[in-house]
Amino acid sequence: MYQTKIAAVGRYLPERNVTNKELSALIDTSHDWIVERTGIHQRRWFKPGVDTTSNMGAKAAQQAIDRAGISRNEVDFIVFATLSPDYVFPGSGVLVQKHLELDTIGALDIRNQCSGFIYGLSVADQYIKTGKYKNVLLICSEIQSNIFDLSDKGRSMAVIFGDGAAAFLLQRSDNTAKILTTHMHSEGRFAEELFLKEPSGLEEKRIMPDLLERDGIYPYMNGRHVFKHAVTRMTESVSAALEECNKAPEDIDIMIPHQANLRIAEAVRSKLNVEARHVFNNIQDYGNTTAASIPIAFFEALEQEKVKRGDLICFTAFGSGFTWGTALLEY
Ligand code: UT7
């Protein structure tokens, strides 16, 4: 059995920075409300006609390839996680393959929303562990600023979400670095507590004449319900992952929870009894970038030298589905 290491990380953020003040001019909200309820100060929004989910992912992937010091043709497989693909089909993995002119390697798309990164990491890990692949690109990219409802009904979501991309080059390990475990869960009975319904496959035609008048064309979230489950489930799955690896919360060098809401991250940290200096958050600057949030934060933690080789890292996520999971690794 082989082991998987993070060889390198890349990131791409759209240039446009949208502050809470700017958002308050578009939506009935305020800087104070957003900061108090979410911790967010600003987020990035994509530039239409320039940024796409797939080309942002490709830019992050190219940076990860460069930093890993390998050539494009050494990439064996692509895993792409997003809830905001360029097209309904095909998936975004093949579009990255096109942008980067990669060989005819396989490309797999993951549809697990905020948990997409953990699910993708687990998939890549299995391929590397079994010896099937040596270099797997895990790409997470989201453009969410174009699906908001800017009316009062949608404002709690519009203020939270942002756009961005990051990529991991995962590689067969040649040293002690390794993914120790990944835990994944889902609870489909809550699928409709956080979802985008329309255009739906439940109708005779996907595009019905009254589509634009339907509430379901905007994402729906039962915020408080999601909040409570996010805290409970992330805490539970981190505890289970630690137990499996005979580790304790105080062994964690850096924990990066999905950047959904600073209050959620803080509640998970406090329930687990992890000291604040061992948790990295950057939702303040980017909002909730769904599948991309953990890898963007990890990229930044590396840039700020908050992570060093040999550290015990904990990633945990929760989102639509509901889906959730945790990954523990020795970096
Ligand atoms: O990515 C993974 C999935 N997502 C999450 O994990 C997010 C989980 N949920 C949350 O983070 C929080 O529920 C929100 C930040 C979305 C909302 O915060 P909340 O503290 O749960 O607020 P609420 O929805 O219960 O609304 C409280 C009040 C309401 O007014 P009334 O009824 O008390 O008069 C809302 O109308 O705040 C009002 N409100 C706003 N006010 C100003 C809701 N959104 C806004 C807004 N600006 N953007």
Coordinates of C-alpha atoms and ligand atoms in Angstrom, one line a residue:
M1 CA 0.0 0.0 0.0
Y2 CA 1.3 3.5 -0.9
Q3 CA 0.6 6.7 0.9
T4 CA -0.6 10.1 -0.4
K5 CA 1.0 13.5 0.2
I6 CA 0.1 17.0 -0.7
A7 CA 2.9 17.9 -3.1
A8 CA 1.8 21.4 -3.8
V9 CA -1.2 23.8 -3.7
G10 CA -2.3 26.5 -6.2
R11 CA -5.0 29.2 -5.9
Y12 CA -6.8 31.6 -8.1
L13 CA -9.0 34.4 -6.9
P14 CA -11.0 36.8 -9.1
E15 CA -9.8 40.4 -8.9
R16 CA -13.0 42.1 -7.9
N17 CA -13.2 42.5 -4.1
V18 CA -16.7 43.3 -2.8
T19 CA -16.8 44.8 0.7
N20 CA -19.8 44.6 3.0
K21 CA -20.3 48.3 2.4
E22 CA -20.5 47.8 -1.3
L23 CA -22.9 44.9 -0.8
S24 CA -25.1 47.1 1.4
A25 CA -25.7 49.3 -1.5
L26 CA -27.2 46.4 -3.5
I27 CA -29.0 44.5 -0.6
D28 CA -30.9 45.5 2.5
T29 CA -28.1 44.6 4.9
S30 CA -25.3 46.2 6.8
H31 CA -21.6 45.7 7.5
D32 CA -22.3 45.3 11.2
W33 CA -25.0 42.6 10.6
I34 CA -22.7 40.6 8.3
V35 CA -19.7 40.8 10.6
E36 CA -21.7 39.9 13.7
R37 CA -23.5 36.9 12.2
T38 CA -20.8 35.6 9.9
G39 CA -17.4 37.2 10.5
I40 CA -17.2 38.2 6.8
H41 CA -15.7 41.6 5.8
Q42 CA -15.3 41.1 2.0
R43 CA -15.5 38.5 -0.7
R44 CA -14.4 38.1 -4.4
W45 CA -16.8 38.2 -7.3
F46 CA -15.9 36.8 -10.7
K47 CA -15.6 39.0 -13.8
P48 CA -18.2 37.9 -16.4
G49 CA -16.6 37.1 -19.8
V50 CA -13.2 36.5 -18.1
D51 CA -13.5 34.1 -15.2
T52 CA -15.3 30.8 -15.4
T53 CA -15.4 28.0 -12.8
S54 CA -13.3 25.8 -15.1
N55 CA -10.7 28.4 -16.1
M56 CA -10.3 29.6 -12.5
G57 CA -9.8 25.9 -11.6
A58 CA -7.3 25.5 -14.4
K59 CA -5.2 28.5 -13.2
A60 CA -5.1 27.1 -9.7
A61 CA -4.2 23.7 -11.1
Q62 CA -1.4 25.1 -13.2
Q63 CA 0.1 26.8 -10.2
A64 CA -0.1 23.5 -8.2
I65 CA 1.7 21.7 -11.1
D66 CA 4.4 24.3 -11.3
R67 CA 5.0 24.3 -7.5
A68 CA 5.2 20.5 -7.5
G69 CA 7.9 20.7 -10.1
I70 CA 6.3 18.2 -12.4
S71 CA 5.2 18.6 -16.0
R72 CA 1.6 18.6 -17.2
N73 CA 1.9 15.3 -18.8
E74 CA 2.8 13.6 -15.5
V75 CA -0.7 14.3 -14.2
D76 CA -2.5 10.9 -14.1
F77 CA -6.1 11.9 -13.2
I78 CA -8.3 14.9 -12.5
V79 CA -10.9 15.2 -9.7
F80 CA -13.0 18.4 -9.9
A81 CA -15.3 19.5 -7.1
T82 CA -17.9 22.3 -7.6
L83 CA -21.6 23.1 -7.1
S84 CA -21.3 25.8 -9.8
P85 CA -20.0 24.2 -13.0
D86 CA -19.8 26.0 -16.3
Y87 CA -22.4 23.7 -17.8
V88 CA -25.0 21.2 -16.5
F89 CA -23.0 18.8 -18.5
P90 CA -20.3 17.9 -19.3
G91 CA -18.5 18.3 -15.9
S92 CA -15.7 20.8 -15.3
G93 CA -12.9 18.2 -15.1
V94 CA -12.9 17.8 -18.8
L95 CA -12.8 21.5 -19.3
V96 CA -9.7 21.8 -17.2
Q97 CA -8.2 19.1 -19.3
K98 CA -9.0 21.2 -22.4
H99 CA -7.7 24.4 -20.9
L100 CA -4.4 22.8 -19.8
E101 CA -4.1 20.6 -22.9
L102 CA -3.6 17.5 -20.8
D103 CA -3.4 14.1 -22.3
T104 CA -6.5 11.8 -22.5
I105 CA -6.4 11.1 -18.7
G106 CA -9.6 10.5 -16.8
A107 CA -11.5 13.4 -15.3
L108 CA -14.1 12.9 -12.5
D109 CA -16.5 15.5 -11.2
I110 CA -17.6 15.5 -7.6
R111 CA -21.1 16.9 -6.6
N112 CA -20.8 17.2 -2.9
Q113 CA -21.0 21.0 -2.4
C114 CA -19.2 22.3 0.7
S115 CA -17.9 18.8 1.4
G116 CA -16.6 18.3 -2.2
F117 CA -13.0 18.9 -1.2
I118 CA -13.1 16.2 1.5
Y119 CA -14.8 13.7 -0.8
G120 CA -12.4 14.6 -3.6
L121 CA -9.4 14.2 -1.3
S122 CA -10.6 10.8 -0.3
V123 CA -11.1 9.6 -3.9
A124 CA -7.7 10.8 -4.9
D125 CA -6.2 9.1 -1.8
Q126 CA -7.7 5.8 -2.7
Y127 CA -6.3 5.9 -6.3
I128 CA -2.8 6.8 -5.0
K129 CA -2.9 4.3 -2.1
T130 CA -3.7 1.4 -4.4
G131 CA -0.9 2.3 -6.8
K132 CA -3.2 3.1 -9.7
Y133 CA -2.1 6.8 -10.0
K134 CA 1.0 8.7 -8.9
N135 CA -0.1 12.3 -9.5
V136 CA -3.7 13.4 -9.0
L137 CA -5.0 16.9 -9.5
L138 CA -7.8 17.8 -7.0
I139 CA -9.4 21.1 -8.2
C140 CA -12.1 23.0 -6.3
S141 CA -13.6 26.1 -7.9
E142 CA -16.8 28.1 -7.5
I143 CA -18.6 31.0 -9.1
Q144 CA -21.6 31.7 -6.8
S145 CA -22.1 35.4 -7.1
N146 CA -24.2 35.0 -10.2
I147 CA -26.9 32.9 -8.6
F148 CA -27.9 35.1 -5.7
D149 CA -31.4 36.5 -5.0
L150 CA -30.6 40.1 -3.9
S151 CA -34.0 40.6 -2.5
D152 CA -34.7 40.3 1.3
K153 CA -35.6 36.6 0.7
G154 CA -32.2 35.7 -0.5
R155 CA -30.0 38.2 1.5
S156 CA -28.8 35.8 4.2
M157 CA -27.2 33.7 1.4
A158 CA -26.1 36.5 -0.8
V159 CA -23.9 38.0 1.9
I160 CA -22.2 34.7 2.8
F161 CA -21.0 33.2 -0.5
G162 CA -18.0 34.2 -2.7
D163 CA -16.1 33.0 -5.7
G164 CA -12.6 31.4 -5.8
A165 CA -10.6 28.4 -6.7
A166 CA -7.7 26.2 -5.4
A167 CA -6.0 23.0 -6.4
F168 CA -4.0 20.3 -4.7
L169 CA -1.4 18.2 -6.5
L170 CA -1.6 15.0 -4.6
Q171 CA 1.2 12.6 -5.1
R172 CA 2.5 9.2 -4.1
S173 CA 4.5 9.9 -0.9
D174 CA 8.2 9.4 -0.9
N175 CA 8.6 10.3 2.8
T176 CA 6.5 10.3 6.0
A177 CA 3.9 12.8 4.8
K178 CA 0.6 11.0 4.4
I179 CA -3.2 11.2 4.6
L180 CA -4.0 9.3 7.7
T181 CA -7.8 9.0 7.2
T182 CA -10.8 10.4 5.6
H183 CA -14.4 10.2 7.0
M184 CA -17.4 10.9 4.8
H185 CA -21.1 11.0 5.7
S186 CA -24.4 12.2 4.2
E187 CA -28.0 12.5 5.3
G188 CA -30.3 12.8 2.3
R189 CA -33.4 13.4 4.3
F190 CA -32.2 17.0 4.6
A191 CA -31.4 17.4 0.9
E192 CA -34.0 20.2 0.5
E193 CA -32.8 22.2 3.5
L194 CA -30.0 23.7 1.3
F195 CA -30.6 23.3 -2.4
L196 CA -31.1 24.9 -5.8
K197 CA -34.2 23.4 -7.3
E198 CA -34.7 25.0 -10.7
P199 CA -34.5 24.2 -13.5
S200 CA -35.4 20.8 -12.2
G201 CA -35.7 17.3 -13.6
L202 CA -39.0 16.8 -11.9
E203 CA -41.0 18.4 -14.6
E204 CA -42.2 17.4 -18.0
K205 CA -39.8 19.9 -19.4
R206 CA -36.8 21.4 -17.5
I207 CA -37.5 24.8 -18.9
M208 CA -41.1 25.5 -18.1
P209 CA -42.8 28.7 -19.4
D210 CA -43.1 30.2 -15.9
L211 CA -39.5 29.4 -14.9
L212 CA -38.5 33.0 -14.1
E213 CA -41.4 33.5 -11.7
R214 CA -40.5 30.4 -9.6
D215 CA -38.9 30.8 -6.2
G216 CA -36.7 27.7 -6.9
I217 CA -34.5 29.5 -9.4
Y218 CA -32.6 30.9 -6.4
P219 CA -30.7 28.8 -3.8
Y220 CA -32.7 28.0 -0.7
M221 CA -31.1 27.5 2.8
N222 CA -32.7 26.9 6.1
G223 CA -29.9 28.8 7.8
R224 CA -30.4 28.0 11.4
H225 CA -31.1 24.3 10.7
V226 CA -27.9 24.1 8.6
F227 CA -25.9 25.9 11.3
K228 CA -26.9 23.5 14.1
H229 CA -26.2 20.4 12.0
A230 CA -22.9 21.8 10.7
V231 CA -21.6 22.3 14.3
T232 CA -22.7 18.9 15.5
R233 CA -21.6 16.9 12.5
M234 CA -18.2 18.5 12.0
T235 CA -17.4 18.1 15.7
E236 CA -18.6 14.4 15.6
S237 CA -16.6 13.5 12.5
V238 CA -13.3 15.2 13.7
S239 CA -13.7 13.3 17.0
A240 CA -14.2 10.0 15.1
A241 CA -11.2 10.6 12.8
L242 CA -9.0 11.5 15.8
E243 CA -10.1 8.4 17.6
E244 CA -9.4 6.1 14.6
C245 CA -5.8 7.5 14.4
N246 CA -5.2 7.4 18.2
K247 CA -4.9 11.1 18.3
A248 CA -6.3 13.8 20.6
P249 CA -7.6 17.3 19.8
E250 CA -4.4 18.7 21.4
D251 CA -2.3 16.8 18.8
I252 CA -3.8 18.9 16.0
D253 CA -1.3 21.5 14.7
I254 CA -3.7 23.2 12.3
M255 CA -7.4 22.7 11.9
I256 CA -9.1 24.2 8.9
P257 CA -12.9 23.9 9.1
H258 CA -15.0 24.7 6.0
Q259 CA -15.3 28.4 5.9
A260 CA -19.1 28.6 6.2
N261 CA -19.5 31.1 9.0
L262 CA -16.9 32.2 11.6
R263 CA -19.4 31.4 14.4
I264 CA -19.7 27.8 13.1
A265 CA -15.9 27.4 13.0
E266 CA -15.6 28.9 16.5
A267 CA -18.3 26.6 17.9
V268 CA -16.6 23.5 16.4
R269 CA -13.3 24.6 17.8
S270 CA -14.6 25.2 21.2
K271 CA -16.6 21.9 21.4
L272 CA -13.5 20.0 20.4
N273 CA -11.3 22.0 22.8
V274 CA -8.8 22.9 20.2
E275 CA -6.9 26.1 21.1
A276 CA -7.7 29.1 18.9
R277 CA -4.0 29.4 17.7
H278 CA -4.3 25.9 16.1
V279 CA -7.3 26.9 13.9
F280 CA -6.9 28.8 10.6
N281 CA -9.8 30.9 9.3
N282 CA -9.9 33.3 6.4
I283 CA -13.7 33.6 5.8
Q284 CA -13.2 37.3 6.8
D285 CA -11.6 38.0 3.4
Y286 CA -13.3 35.5 1.0
G287 CA -16.7 34.6 2.4
N288 CA -17.9 31.0 1.9
T289 CA -16.3 29.7 -1.3
T290 CA -18.0 26.3 -0.8
A291 CA -15.8 23.4 -2.2
A292 CA -12.9 25.8 -2.6
S293 CA -12.9 27.2 1.0
I294 CA -10.6 24.7 2.7
P295 CA -8.0 24.5 0.0
I296 CA -7.9 28.3 -0.4
A297 CA -7.4 28.6 3.4
F298 CA -4.7 25.9 3.3
F299 CA -2.9 27.8 0.6
E300 CA -3.0 30.9 2.7
A301 CA -1.9 29.1 5.9
L302 CA 1.1 27.9 3.9
E303 CA 1.9 31.3 2.6
Q304 CA 1.7 32.7 6.1
E305 CA 4.0 29.9 7.3
K306 CA 1.3 28.7 9.8
V307 CA 1.9 25.1 8.5
K308 CA 5.1 23.2 8.3
R309 CA 6.1 19.8 7.1
G310 CA 5.3 17.1 9.7
D311 CA 2.3 19.0 11.2
L312 CA -0.9 17.1 11.9
I313 CA -3.6 18.8 9.8
C314 CA -7.3 18.4 10.2
F315 CA -9.8 19.5 7.5
T316 CA -13.5 19.3 8.2
A317 CA -16.5 20.3 6.2
F318 CA -20.3 20.3 6.1
G319 CA -22.8 21.3 3.5
S320 CA -25.7 20.7 1.2
G321 CA -26.9 17.2 1.0
F322 CA -26.4 17.2 3.9
T323 CA -22.9 15.9 3.4
W324 CA -20.0 16.2 5.8
G325 CA -16.6 14.8 6.5
T326 CA -13.1 15.1 7.9
A327 CA -9.6 14.4 6.7
L328 CA -6.6 14.0 9.0
L329 CA -3.1 14.1 7.5
E330 CA 0.5 14.4 8.4
Y331 CA 1.9 17.2 6.2
Ligands
UT7_1 O1 -21.6 26.3 3.5 C1 -22.3 25.4 4.3 C2 -23.7 25.7 4.5 N1 -24.0 27.0 5.0 C3 -23.9 27.3 6.3 O2 -23.2 26.6 7.1 C4 -24.5 28.5 6.8 C5 -25.3 28.2 8.0 N2 -26.2 29.3 8.5 C6 -25.7 30.5 8.8 O3 -24.5 30.8 8.7 C7 -26.7 31.5 9.4 O4 -27.9 30.9 9.7 C8 -26.9 32.8 8.5 C9 -25.7 33.7 8.5 C10 -27.2 32.4 7.1 C11 -28.0 33.6 9.1 O5 -27.8 34.0 10.4 P1 -28.8 33.8 11.5 O6 -28.2 34.3 12.7 O7 -29.3 32.4 11.5 O8 -30.0 34.8 11.1 P2 -31.5 34.4 10.6 O9 -31.6 33.9 9.3 O10 -32.2 33.7 11.7 O11 -32.1 35.9 10.6 C12 -32.1 36.7 11.7 C13 -32.6 38.1 11.3 C14 -34.0 38.0 10.5 O12 -34.7 39.2 10.9 P3 -35.9 39.1 12.0 O13 -36.8 38.0 11.5 O14 -35.2 38.6 13.3 O15 -36.5 40.4 12.0 C15 -33.5 38.2 9.1 O16 -34.5 38.7 8.3 O17 -31.7 38.7 10.4 C16 -32.4 39.1 9.2 N3 -31.4 38.9 8.1 C17 -30.6 39.9 7.7 N4 -30.5 41.2 8.1 C18 -29.5 42.0 7.5 C19 -31.2 37.8 7.4 N5 -30.2 38.1 6.5 C20 -29.8 39.4 6.7 C21 -28.9 40.2 6.1 N6 -28.8 41.5 6.5 N7 -28.1 39.8 5.1

